[in-house]
Tab-separated table of C-alpha atoms in Angstrom:
chain	number	residue	atom	x	y	z
Z	10	MET	CA	145.663	73.722	58.668
Z	11	ALA	CA	148.255	71.435	59.801
Z	12	ALA	CA	150.704	72.736	57.479
Z	13	ALA	CA	149.732	76.625	59.491
Z	14	ALA	CA	149.925	75.008	62.764
Z	15	SER	CA	153.518	73.579	62.150
Z	16	ARG	CA	154.859	76.815	61.831
Z	17	GLY	CA	153.249	78.232	64.527
Z	18	VAL	CA	150.842	79.912	63.360
Z	19	MET	CA	146.976	79.187	63.370
Z	20	ARG	CA	143.157	80.995	62.311
Z	21	ALA	CA	141.284	82.288	65.175
Z	22	VAL	CA	138.868	84.972	65.309
Z	23	ARG	CA	140.038	88.592	66.609
Z	24	VAL	CA	137.978	91.217	67.868
Z	25	PHE	CA	139.968	95.164	67.528
Z	26	GLU	CA	137.129	97.445	68.589
Z	27	PHE	CA	133.413	96.781	70.270
Z	28	GLY	CA	130.423	96.470	68.097
Z	29	GLY	CA	127.900	94.502	66.504
Z	30	PRO	CA	129.613	90.630	64.741
Z	31	GLU	CA	130.841	92.834	62.408
Z	32	VAL	CA	133.829	93.074	64.422
Z	33	LEU	CA	134.306	89.716	64.035
Z	34	ARG	CA	137.714	88.792	61.716
Z	35	LEU	CA	139.063	85.695	61.491
Z	36	GLN	CA	142.633	85.969	60.674
Z	37	ALA	CA	144.507	82.744	59.728
Z	38	ASP	CA	148.168	83.748	61.187
Z	39	VAL	CA	147.509	83.953	65.130
Z	40	PRO	CA	150.478	82.677	66.965
Z	41	VAL	CA	149.706	79.538	67.790
Z	42	PRO	CA	149.966	80.347	72.152
Z	43	ALA	CA	152.273	78.551	74.196
Z	44	PRO	CA	151.160	76.822	77.682
Z	45	LYS	CA	152.673	78.379	80.292
Z	46	ASP	CA	152.966	76.314	84.400
Z	47	GLY	CA	150.143	75.017	84.896
Z	48	GLN	CA	148.331	75.385	81.619
Z	49	VAL	CA	147.593	73.611	78.858
Z	50	LEU	CA	147.062	73.878	75.013
Z	51	ILE	CA	144.216	72.341	73.084
Z	52	LYS	CA	143.302	71.473	69.410
Z	53	VAL	CA	140.006	72.670	69.677
Z	54	HIS	CA	137.403	70.639	67.429
Z	55	ALA	CA	134.445	72.541	69.112
Z	56	CYS	CA	133.572	75.624	70.523
Z	57	GLY	CA	130.396	76.721	72.005
Z	58	VAL	CA	128.810	79.760	71.421
Z	59	ASN	CA	126.850	81.577	73.988
Z	60	PRO	CA	124.997	84.863	74.325
Z	61	VAL	CA	126.631	86.395	76.904
Z	62	GLU	CA	129.864	86.550	74.394
Z	63	THR	CA	128.003	88.906	71.916
Z	64	TYR	CA	126.763	90.945	74.772
Z	65	ILE	CA	131.058	91.446	75.605
Z	66	ARG	CA	131.768	91.668	72.003
Z	67	SER	CA	129.117	94.802	71.868
Z	68	GLY	CA	130.522	97.224	74.730
Z	69	SER	CA	127.477	96.557	76.322
Z	70	TYR	CA	128.596	93.942	79.046
Z	71	ALA	CA	130.407	94.826	82.650
Z	72	ARG	CA	133.918	93.290	82.080
Z	73	LYS	CA	135.545	94.213	78.718
Z	74	PRO	CA	138.496	92.060	77.497
Z	75	ALA	CA	141.649	94.285	76.850
Z	76	LEU	CA	141.452	94.786	72.722
Z	77	PRO	CA	142.414	93.002	70.547
Z	78	TYR	CA	140.719	89.216	71.806
Z	79	THR	CA	139.145	85.752	70.919
Z	80	PRO	CA	136.142	84.958	72.147
Z	81	GLY	CA	134.998	81.642	73.603
Z	82	SER	CA	135.536	79.509	76.402
Z	83	ASP	CA	133.932	76.590	77.015
Z	84	VAL	CA	135.864	74.528	74.107
Z	85	ALA	CA	136.367	70.749	73.645
Z	86	GLY	CA	139.423	69.270	71.370
Z	87	VAL	CA	142.601	66.959	72.672
Z	88	ILE	CA	145.394	68.479	74.449
Z	89	GLU	CA	148.007	69.344	71.966
Z	90	SER	CA	150.704	70.358	74.949
Z	91	VAL	CA	151.156	71.146	78.957
Z	92	GLY	CA	152.793	73.425	80.768
Z	93	GLU	CA	155.474	72.405	83.936
Z	94	HIS	CA	153.509	70.864	87.011
Z	95	VAL	CA	150.917	69.667	84.879
Z	96	THR	CA	150.183	66.055	85.525
Z	97	ALA	CA	146.997	65.449	85.381
Z	98	PHE	CA	146.258	65.168	81.508
Z	99	LYS	CA	148.994	64.162	79.292
Z	100	ARG	CA	149.099	65.294	75.265
Z	101	GLY	CA	146.443	63.549	72.655
Z	102	ASP	CA	143.676	63.705	75.410
Z	103	ARG	CA	139.998	64.379	74.824
Z	104	VAL	CA	138.548	67.147	77.384
Z	105	PHE	CA	136.829	69.942	77.692
Z	106	THR	CA	136.637	73.290	79.286
Z	107	THR	CA	134.578	75.558	81.740
Z	108	ALA	CA	137.093	79.221	80.199
Z	109	THR	CA	140.310	79.443	77.928
Z	110	LEU	CA	142.893	82.027	78.496
Z	111	SER	CA	143.697	82.770	75.141
Z	112	GLY	CA	139.886	82.315	73.063
Z	113	GLY	CA	138.366	79.645	71.732
Z	114	TYR	CA	137.173	80.627	68.462
Z	115	ALA	CA	140.364	79.562	67.236
Z	116	ASP	CA	142.168	76.481	65.977
Z	117	TYR	CA	144.262	76.079	69.509
Z	118	ALA	CA	143.612	77.187	73.128
Z	119	VAL	CA	145.458	77.349	76.606
Z	120	ALA	CA	143.454	77.046	79.661
Z	121	GLU	CA	144.578	77.172	83.614
Z	122	ALA	CA	144.795	73.136	84.375
Z	123	ASN	CA	142.646	73.286	86.856
Z	124	THR	CA	139.865	74.590	84.343
Z	125	VAL	CA	139.670	71.124	82.195
Z	126	PHE	CA	137.878	68.379	82.461
Z	127	PRO	CA	138.638	64.538	81.127
Z	128	LEU	CA	135.683	64.640	78.256
Z	129	SER	CA	133.451	60.693	78.223
Z	130	ASP	CA	133.998	58.519	75.872
Z	131	LYS	CA	130.126	58.718	75.847
Z	132	MET	CA	130.332	62.143	73.642
Z	133	ASN	CA	131.375	64.186	70.934
Z	134	PHE	CA	132.847	67.026	70.828
Z	135	LYS	CA	130.135	68.854	69.645
Z	136	GLN	CA	128.488	67.184	73.469
Z	137	GLY	CA	131.989	68.566	75.227
Z	138	ALA	CA	131.503	71.859	73.577
Z	139	ALA	CA	127.780	72.510	74.979
Z	140	ILE	CA	129.016	71.346	78.932
Z	141	ALA	CA	131.086	73.835	80.822
Z	142	ILE	CA	128.642	77.164	80.480
Z	143	PRO	CA	125.002	75.740	80.123
Z	144	TYR	CA	125.274	72.759	82.790
Z	145	PHE	CA	127.555	75.193	85.667
Z	146	THR	CA	125.552	77.837	85.277
Z	147	ALA	CA	122.538	75.906	85.860
Z	148	TYR	CA	124.205	73.621	88.585
Z	149	ARG	CA	125.246	77.289	89.992
Z	150	ALA	CA	121.206	78.641	89.460
Z	151	LEU	CA	119.540	76.539	90.777
Z	152	PHE	CA	122.070	74.826	93.824
Z	153	GLN	CA	124.293	77.466	94.967
Z	154	LYS	CA	122.135	80.499	94.343
Z	155	GLY	CA	118.960	78.948	94.493
Z	156	HIS	CA	118.970	76.711	97.359
Z	157	ALA	CA	116.730	74.140	95.063
Z	158	LYS	CA	115.760	70.935	96.943
Z	159	ALA	CA	113.929	67.908	96.348
Z	160	GLY	CA	110.109	68.056	95.375
Z	161	GLU	CA	110.065	71.262	94.919
Z	162	SER	CA	108.973	73.575	91.305
Z	163	VAL	CA	111.485	75.203	89.051
Z	164	LEU	CA	109.789	76.981	85.593
Z	165	ILE	CA	112.552	77.574	83.226
Z	166	HIS	CA	111.850	80.016	80.916
Z	167	GLY	CA	113.703	79.411	77.162
Z	168	ALA	CA	114.476	75.711	78.018
Z	169	SER	CA	114.946	74.753	74.475
Z	170	GLY	CA	118.082	76.643	74.734
Z	171	GLY	CA	121.533	75.849	76.357
Z	172	VAL	CA	121.599	77.013	79.486
Z	173	GLY	CA	117.628	76.038	79.249
Z	174	VAL	CA	118.390	72.103	78.263
Z	175	ALA	CA	121.271	71.634	81.378
Z	176	ALA	CA	118.731	73.236	84.123
Z	177	CYS	CA	115.574	70.839	82.455
Z	178	GLN	CA	118.021	67.921	83.024
Z	179	ILE	CA	119.803	68.706	86.154
Z	180	ALA	CA	116.666	69.672	88.142
Z	181	ARG	CA	114.985	66.403	87.037
Z	182	ALA	CA	118.180	64.753	87.950
Z	183	TYR	CA	117.673	65.950	91.189
Z	184	GLY	CA	113.557	65.270	91.896
Z	185	LEU	CA	112.143	68.596	91.317
Z	186	LYS	CA	109.144	69.410	89.342
Z	187	VAL	CA	110.185	71.100	86.466
Z	188	LEU	CA	108.014	72.859	84.187
Z	189	GLY	CA	110.217	74.403	80.967
Z	190	THR	CA	108.894	77.171	77.748
Z	191	ALA	CA	109.919	77.420	74.428
Z	192	GLY	CA	108.298	79.096	71.778
Z	193	THR	CA	108.862	76.939	68.972
Z	194	GLU	CA	106.650	73.332	68.690
Z	195	GLU	CA	110.132	71.593	68.617
Z	196	GLY	CA	111.484	73.701	71.322
Z	197	MET	CA	108.514	72.079	73.471
Z	198	ASN	CA	109.505	69.032	72.217
Z	199	ILE	CA	113.143	69.192	73.120
Z	200	VAL	CA	112.150	70.770	76.394
Z	201	LEU	CA	109.810	67.786	77.217
Z	202	ARG	CA	112.370	64.928	75.666
Z	203	ASN	CA	115.403	66.827	78.410
Z	204	GLY	CA	113.177	66.033	81.515
Z	205	ALA	CA	110.060	68.916	81.788
Z	206	HIS	CA	106.787	67.400	83.332
Z	207	GLN	CA	104.820	69.967	81.288
Z	208	ALA	CA	106.358	72.751	78.644
Z	209	PHE	CA	104.377	75.506	77.439
Z	210	ASN	CA	104.240	77.822	74.700
Z	211	HIS	CA	105.794	81.487	75.419
Z	212	ARG	CA	104.571	82.964	72.518
Z	213	GLU	CA	101.310	81.979	73.732
Z	214	ALA	CA	99.004	85.235	75.257
Z	215	ASN	CA	97.493	82.674	78.116
Z	216	TYR	CA	100.696	81.210	78.769
Z	217	VAL	CA	101.706	82.419	81.825
Z	218	ASP	CA	97.806	81.645	82.746
Z	219	LYS	CA	98.254	78.193	81.739
Z	220	ILE	CA	101.147	77.739	84.488
Z	221	LYS	CA	99.281	79.635	86.770
Z	222	GLU	CA	96.491	76.514	86.329
Z	223	TYR	CA	98.839	74.098	86.531
Z	224	THR	CA	100.150	74.792	89.613
Z	225	LYS	CA	96.639	74.976	90.789
Z	226	MET	CA	97.981	78.685	91.824
Z	227	GLN	CA	100.271	77.930	94.205
Z	228	GLY	CA	102.822	79.346	91.882
Z	229	VAL	CA	106.791	77.915	91.456
Z	230	ASN	CA	109.291	77.904	94.419
Z	231	ILE	CA	112.375	79.181	91.826
Z	232	ILE	CA	112.021	80.424	87.978
Z	233	ILE	CA	115.780	79.759	86.326
Z	234	GLU	CA	114.646	82.999	83.764
Z	235	MET	CA	116.954	83.531	80.694
Z	236	LEU	CA	115.802	87.177	79.484
Z	237	SER	CA	114.595	88.908	82.738
Z	238	ASN	CA	114.368	92.050	80.480
Z	239	VAL	CA	111.034	91.127	78.957
Z	240	ASN	CA	109.813	88.210	82.041
Z	241	LEU	CA	110.299	90.031	85.154
Z	242	ALA	CA	107.812	91.493	86.482
Z	243	THR	CA	105.218	88.400	85.557
Z	244	ASP	CA	107.801	86.235	87.115
Z	245	LEU	CA	107.254	87.427	90.368
Z	246	HIS	CA	102.805	86.428	89.856
Z	247	LEU	CA	104.230	83.299	88.814
Z	248	LEU	CA	106.372	82.562	92.708
Z	249	SER	CA	105.203	80.540	95.491
Z	250	HIS	CA	106.044	82.150	98.849
Z	251	ALA	CA	109.531	82.808	99.386
Z	252	GLY	CA	110.378	81.660	95.797
Z	253	ARG	CA	112.745	83.593	93.685
Z	254	VAL	CA	113.919	84.315	90.370
Z	255	MET	CA	116.883	83.781	89.211
Z	256	VAL	CA	118.211	85.903	86.503
Z	257	VAL	CA	120.254	83.819	84.032
Z	258	GLY	CA	119.787	86.194	81.608
Z	259	CYS	CA	119.459	89.689	80.866
Z	260	ARG	CA	119.510	92.096	77.821
Z	261	GLY	CA	117.991	95.387	79.096
Z	262	PRO	CA	116.468	97.367	82.110
Z	263	ILE	CA	112.648	96.946	82.590
Z	264	GLU	CA	110.324	97.935	85.599
Z	265	ILE	CA	109.018	95.808	88.048
Z	266	ASN	CA	107.016	96.484	91.065
Z	267	PRO	CA	108.783	95.751	94.124
Z	268	ARG	CA	105.367	95.640	95.939
Z	269	ASP	CA	105.339	92.523	94.186
Z	270	THR	CA	107.895	90.824	95.762
Z	271	MET	CA	106.683	91.385	99.550
Z	272	SER	CA	103.539	90.453	99.135
Z	273	LYS	CA	105.272	86.657	99.054
Z	274	GLU	CA	108.827	87.659	100.124
Z	275	SER	CA	109.961	86.183	97.280
Z	276	SER	CA	113.935	87.126	96.135
Z	277	ILE	CA	115.378	88.510	92.811
Z	278	ILE	CA	119.460	86.700	92.683
Z	279	GLY	CA	121.575	87.201	89.868
Z	280	VAL	CA	123.333	85.016	88.925
Z	281	SER	CA	127.082	85.268	87.178
Z	282	LEU	CA	129.661	81.805	87.105
Z	283	PHE	CA	132.742	84.662	86.676
Z	284	LEU	CA	131.995	84.674	90.478
Z	285	GLN	CA	132.289	81.454	91.187
Z	286	THR	CA	134.982	80.419	93.657
Z	287	GLU	CA	137.534	77.669	92.467
Z	288	GLU	CA	135.563	75.694	95.086
Z	289	GLU	CA	132.061	76.360	94.107
Z	290	ARG	CA	133.403	75.757	90.751
Z	291	CYS	CA	134.733	71.796	92.042
Z	292	GLU	CA	131.399	71.153	93.492
Z	293	CYS	CA	129.925	72.147	89.815
Z	294	ALA	CA	132.766	69.606	87.904
Z	295	ARG	CA	131.690	66.505	89.958
Z	296	ALA	CA	127.994	67.272	90.108
Z	297	VAL	CA	128.075	67.055	86.122
Z	298	LEU	CA	130.923	64.468	85.339
Z	299	ASP	CA	128.500	62.134	87.688
Z	300	GLY	CA	125.809	62.666	86.118
Z	301	ILE	CA	127.551	62.137	82.345
Z	302	GLU	CA	128.439	58.925	84.679
Z	303	ALA	CA	125.553	58.065	85.175
Z	304	GLY	CA	123.580	58.557	81.685
Z	305	TRP	CA	121.585	61.643	82.505
Z	306	LEU	CA	123.829	64.342	81.606
Z	307	ASP	CA	123.227	64.445	77.428
Z	308	PRO	CA	123.743	67.737	76.526
Z	309	VAL	CA	121.524	68.429	73.045
Z	310	VAL	CA	123.711	70.720	70.095
Z	311	GLY	CA	121.779	72.613	67.927
Z	312	ALA	CA	122.918	75.070	64.989
Z	313	GLU	CA	126.889	74.162	63.657
Z	314	TYR	CA	128.701	77.144	62.352
Z	315	PRO	CA	132.129	76.931	60.739
Z	316	LEU	CA	134.480	79.187	62.428
Z	317	GLN	CA	134.201	81.536	59.162
Z	318	GLU	CA	130.731	82.199	59.596
Z	319	VAL	CA	130.816	83.712	63.672
Z	320	ALA	CA	129.237	86.650	62.868
Z	321	LYS	CA	126.051	84.842	61.333
Z	322	ALA	CA	126.720	82.277	64.432
Z	323	HIS	CA	126.568	85.453	66.886
Z	324	THR	CA	123.308	87.422	64.833
Z	325	ASP	CA	121.500	84.485	65.210
Z	326	ILE	CA	121.719	83.321	68.805
Z	327	ILE	CA	119.922	86.687	69.620
Z	328	HIS	CA	117.127	86.956	66.672
Z	329	SER	CA	116.525	82.973	65.605
Z	330	SER	CA	113.276	82.265	65.994
Z	331	GLY	CA	113.166	79.451	69.247
Z	332	ALA	CA	116.749	78.058	70.643
Z	333	ARG	CA	116.706	74.076	70.192
Z	334	GLY	CA	120.121	73.269	72.383
Z	335	LYS	CA	123.312	74.043	72.133
Z	336	MET	CA	124.862	76.294	69.277
Z	337	VAL	CA	128.400	75.396	68.468
Z	338	LEU	CA	131.194	76.458	66.435
Z	339	LEU	CA	133.466	74.171	64.060
Z	340	PRO	CA	137.515	75.134	63.381
């Protein structure tokens, strides 16, 4: 790879048409991108895999990149070079980023310097790749859109995945009562180890009754929902008065009865990191960096895949039996 890089080429996953995981093609002769004004070039050591990347690849997502493109946004690695007017970073700095311009499923990636943050020595690169989208999404869902307050209760559906673990850790650190669901025994243990006061198995037929019982029929103030096409109708019955469901993930349509929102004056609120303002991103970044410093922010890395197994990673993130931390690609 070093020889390839010196020739100005690298390995990168390219998508030439929208479709199934098989459209992800690893190529070895992709030009290494050059950082322009205000940008940095990162040598990628790890890149997060997120469900949204599978929706974009399939062509079913609202935002479609121009073809061909390289997927991937949250990378961790080392600064290789910087463009003009970049003073915050220099070659050799360990960093993570919330977004790349050239795509993260590659040996090198270009990013705007204002989306790049120093990676603490407390974290390895795999953990660095598990910070950006999960923790920024969880913080946005809880506070910027959900207006969560200390003392409120939050139910995190699918709490053993990347965003779920992040939401558990953040909610607990900010003084919320944290309930989490997972689909396996191992997943429930991850949820409990990462800040949840109580875990429930969402594969059990009566898990909803158990949650109602646990809340003494008062319901929960906030639900962080990763699979709203399955759970949304049920979620409305689990909310307290003025409760809100934060829609973080969805894989299709669902039928609900709007009357269920009237009886409690509850809200259904969509969450999209892509719509974050610069100011909101800075607020998220401050919270995340403070959490790393304080020690409560501790990303859980799940399945790891080499770049050549990217299609398997995309299949597994949607079809695996239960999430266990953040999935990462390792160039």
